[in-house]
Amino acid sequence: MQAEAYSNVRNNLKSFMKQVNDNSEAIIITSRNSEDNSVLISKADYDNLVENAYIRSSTANMDHILKSLKQLKNGKGKEHNWE
């Protein structure tokens, strides 16, 4: 993962925003105090993280997903045409 100093990101923010949107790779923004370090990611990647956190927060959802994966691995999956 790429790391950049805060001052460099501040001076080139538009370029770094384009970079994270073009390649979906996060950039660590470093500060003198490492507790203040942050991460720059695209909005699409952020939305994906939030959605996954929401789905995983439900025990019922995760149980259903894991049960479905187990069935698929055991050859019990069915192909569907959604057209």
JSON list of C-alpha atoms in Angstrom, two decimals:
[
{"chain": "A", "resi": 1, "resn": "MET", "atom": "CA", "xyz": [0.00, 0.00, 0.00]},
{"chain": "A", "resi": 2, "resn": "GLN", "atom": "CA", "xyz": [1.32, 3.41, -0.98]},
{"chain": "A", "resi": 3, "resn": "ALA", "atom": "CA", "xyz": [2.08, 5.91, 1.78]},
{"chain": "A", "resi": 4, "resn": "GLU", "atom": "CA", "xyz": [2.31, 9.66, 1.26]},
{"chain": "A", "resi": 5, "resn": "ALA", "atom": "CA", "xyz": [3.12, 12.53, 3.59]},
{"chain": "A", "resi": 6, "resn": "TYR", "atom": "CA", "xyz": [0.22, 14.78, 4.55]},
{"chain": "A", "resi": 7, "resn": "SER", "atom": "CA", "xyz": [1.88, 17.84, 2.99]},
{"chain": "A", "resi": 8, "resn": "ASN", "atom": "CA", "xyz": [2.34, 16.02, -0.34]},
{"chain": "A", "resi": 9, "resn": "VAL", "atom": "CA", "xyz": [-1.30, 14.89, -0.36]},
{"chain": "A", "resi": 10, "resn": "ARG", "atom": "CA", "xyz": [-2.48, 18.39, 0.54]},
{"chain": "A", "resi": 11, "resn": "ASN", "atom": "CA", "xyz": [-0.50, 19.88, -2.35]},
{"chain": "A", "resi": 12, "resn": "ASN", "atom": "CA", "xyz": [-1.61, 17.20, -4.84]},
{"chain": "A", "resi": 13, "resn": "LEU", "atom": "CA", "xyz": [-5.03, 16.17, -3.56]},
{"chain": "A", "resi": 14, "resn": "LYS", "atom": "CA", "xyz": [-6.79, 16.12, -6.94]},
{"chain": "A", "resi": 15, "resn": "SER", "atom": "CA", "xyz": [-4.11, 13.82, -8.36]},
{"chain": "A", "resi": 16, "resn": "PHE", "atom": "CA", "xyz": [-4.33, 11.42, -5.42]},
{"chain": "A", "resi": 17, "resn": "MET", "atom": "CA", "xyz": [-8.15, 11.41, -5.60]},
{"chain": "A", "resi": 18, "resn": "LYS", "atom": "CA", "xyz": [-7.93, 10.45, -9.27]},
{"chain": "A", "resi": 19, "resn": "GLN", "atom": "CA", "xyz": [-5.38, 7.75, -8.47]},
{"chain": "A", "resi": 20, "resn": "VAL", "atom": "CA", "xyz": [-7.51, 6.01, -5.82]},
{"chain": "A", "resi": 21, "resn": "ASN", "atom": "CA", "xyz": [-10.56, 6.18, -8.08]},
{"chain": "A", "resi": 22, "resn": "ASP", "atom": "CA", "xyz": [-8.69, 4.84, -11.12]},
{"chain": "A", "resi": 23, "resn": "ASN", "atom": "CA", "xyz": [-7.03, 1.85, -9.46]},
{"chain": "A", "resi": 24, "resn": "SER", "atom": "CA", "xyz": [-9.00, 1.17, -6.24]},
{"chain": "A", "resi": 25, "resn": "GLU", "atom": "CA", "xyz": [-5.82, 1.14, -4.18]},
{"chain": "A", "resi": 26, "resn": "ALA", "atom": "CA", "xyz": [-5.86, 3.00, -0.89]},
{"chain": "A", "resi": 27, "resn": "ILE", "atom": "CA", "xyz": [-3.21, 5.56, 0.04]},
{"chain": "A", "resi": 28, "resn": "ILE", "atom": "CA", "xyz": [-1.99, 5.92, 3.62]},
{"chain": "A", "resi": 29, "resn": "ILE", "atom": "CA", "xyz": [-1.65, 9.59, 4.53]},
{"chain": "A", "resi": 30, "resn": "THR", "atom": "CA", "xyz": [1.12, 9.89, 7.09]},
{"chain": "A", "resi": 31, "resn": "SER", "atom": "CA", "xyz": [1.54, 12.54, 9.75]},
{"chain": "A", "resi": 32, "resn": "ARG", "atom": "CA", "xyz": [4.28, 13.40, 12.21]},
{"chain": "A", "resi": 33, "resn": "ASN", "atom": "CA", "xyz": [2.13, 11.74, 14.87]},
{"chain": "A", "resi": 34, "resn": "SER", "atom": "CA", "xyz": [1.39, 8.23, 13.61]},
{"chain": "A", "resi": 35, "resn": "GLU", "atom": "CA", "xyz": [-1.88, 8.20, 15.58]},
{"chain": "A", "resi": 36, "resn": "ASP", "atom": "CA", "xyz": [-3.14, 10.86, 13.15]},
{"chain": "A", "resi": 37, "resn": "ASN", "atom": "CA", "xyz": [-2.43, 8.77, 10.03]},
{"chain": "A", "resi": 38, "resn": "SER", "atom": "CA", "xyz": [-5.42, 8.33, 7.72]},
{"chain": "A", "resi": 39, "resn": "VAL", "atom": "CA", "xyz": [-6.36, 6.42, 4.59]},
{"chain": "A", "resi": 40, "resn": "LEU", "atom": "CA", "xyz": [-7.66, 7.85, 1.31]},
{"chain": "A", "resi": 41, "resn": "ILE", "atom": "CA", "xyz": [-9.99, 5.55, -0.63]},
{"chain": "A", "resi": 42, "resn": "SER", "atom": "CA", "xyz": [-12.51, 6.03, -3.41]},
{"chain": "A", "resi": 43, "resn": "LYS", "atom": "CA", "xyz": [-16.18, 6.60, -2.59]},
{"chain": "A", "resi": 44, "resn": "ALA", "atom": "CA", "xyz": [-17.01, 3.33, -4.37]},
{"chain": "A", "resi": 45, "resn": "ASP", "atom": "CA", "xyz": [-14.57, 1.41, -2.16]},
{"chain": "A", "resi": 46, "resn": "TYR", "atom": "CA", "xyz": [-15.91, 3.16, 0.95]},
{"chain": "A", "resi": 47, "resn": "ASP", "atom": "CA", "xyz": [-19.51, 2.29, -0.02]},
{"chain": "A", "resi": 48, "resn": "ASN", "atom": "CA", "xyz": [-18.44, -1.34, -0.52]},
{"chain": "A", "resi": 49, "resn": "LEU", "atom": "CA", "xyz": [-16.83, -1.46, 2.94]},
{"chain": "A", "resi": 50, "resn": "VAL", "atom": "CA", "xyz": [-19.92, 0.03, 4.59]},
{"chain": "A", "resi": 51, "resn": "GLU", "atom": "CA", "xyz": [-22.24, -2.39, 2.79]},
{"chain": "A", "resi": 52, "resn": "ASN", "atom": "CA", "xyz": [-20.10, -5.38, 3.74]},
{"chain": "A", "resi": 53, "resn": "ALA", "atom": "CA", "xyz": [-19.94, -4.26, 7.37]},
{"chain": "A", "resi": 54, "resn": "TYR", "atom": "CA", "xyz": [-23.74, -3.95, 7.40]},
{"chain": "A", "resi": 55, "resn": "ILE", "atom": "CA", "xyz": [-24.26, -7.39, 5.87]},
{"chain": "A", "resi": 56, "resn": "ARG", "atom": "CA", "xyz": [-21.75, -9.00, 8.22]},
{"chain": "A", "resi": 57, "resn": "SER", "atom": "CA", "xyz": [-23.29, -7.32, 11.27]},
{"chain": "A", "resi": 58, "resn": "SER", "atom": "CA", "xyz": [-26.37, -9.55, 10.98]},
{"chain": "A", "resi": 59, "resn": "THR", "atom": "CA", "xyz": [-25.93, -13.04, 12.37]},
{"chain": "A", "resi": 60, "resn": "ALA", "atom": "CA", "xyz": [-28.89, -14.25, 10.30]},
{"chain": "A", "resi": 61, "resn": "ASN", "atom": "CA", "xyz": [-27.35, -12.89, 7.08]},
{"chain": "A", "resi": 62, "resn": "MET", "atom": "CA", "xyz": [-23.98, -14.47, 7.80]},
{"chain": "A", "resi": 63, "resn": "ASP", "atom": "CA", "xyz": [-25.55, -17.81, 8.73]},
{"chain": "A", "resi": 64, "resn": "HIS", "atom": "CA", "xyz": [-27.46, -17.83, 5.43]},
{"chain": "A", "resi": 65, "resn": "ILE", "atom": "CA", "xyz": [-24.35, -16.86, 3.42]},
{"chain": "A", "resi": 66, "resn": "LEU", "atom": "CA", "xyz": [-22.17, -19.50, 5.10]},
{"chain": "A", "resi": 67, "resn": "LYS", "atom": "CA", "xyz": [-24.86, -22.18, 4.66]},
{"chain": "A", "resi": 68, "resn": "SER", "atom": "CA", "xyz": [-25.15, -21.28, 0.97]},
{"chain": "A", "resi": 69, "resn": "LEU", "atom": "CA", "xyz": [-21.37, -21.42, 0.49]},
{"chain": "A", "resi": 70, "resn": "LYS", "atom": "CA", "xyz": [-21.24, -24.84, 2.14]},
{"chain": "A", "resi": 71, "resn": "GLN", "atom": "CA", "xyz": [-24.00, -26.11, -0.17]},
{"chain": "A", "resi": 72, "resn": "LEU", "atom": "CA", "xyz": [-22.15, -24.75, -3.20]},
{"chain": "A", "resi": 73, "resn": "LYS", "atom": "CA", "xyz": [-18.89, -26.40, -2.14]},
{"chain": "A", "resi": 74, "resn": "ASN", "atom": "CA", "xyz": [-20.78, -29.69, -1.71]},
{"chain": "A", "resi": 75, "resn": "GLY", "atom": "CA", "xyz": [-22.02, -29.51, -5.29]},
{"chain": "A", "resi": 76, "resn": "LYS", "atom": "CA", "xyz": [-25.57, -28.58, -4.38]},
{"chain": "A", "resi": 77, "resn": "GLY", "atom": "CA", "xyz": [-25.58, -25.24, -6.20]},
{"chain": "A", "resi": 78, "resn": "LYS", "atom": "CA", "xyz": [-28.10, -24.50, -8.93]},
{"chain": "A", "resi": 79, "resn": "GLU", "atom": "CA", "xyz": [-27.54, -22.39, -12.01]},
{"chain": "A", "resi": 80, "resn": "HIS", "atom": "CA", "xyz": [-30.14, -19.69, -12.65]},
{"chain": "A", "resi": 81, "resn": "ASN", "atom": "CA", "xyz": [-30.78, -17.54, -15.70]},
{"chain": "A", "resi": 82, "resn": "TRP", "atom": "CA", "xyz": [-32.03, -14.14, -14.49]},
{"chain": "A", "resi": 83, "resn": "GLU", "atom": "CA", "xyz": [-32.99, -12.72, -17.88]}
]
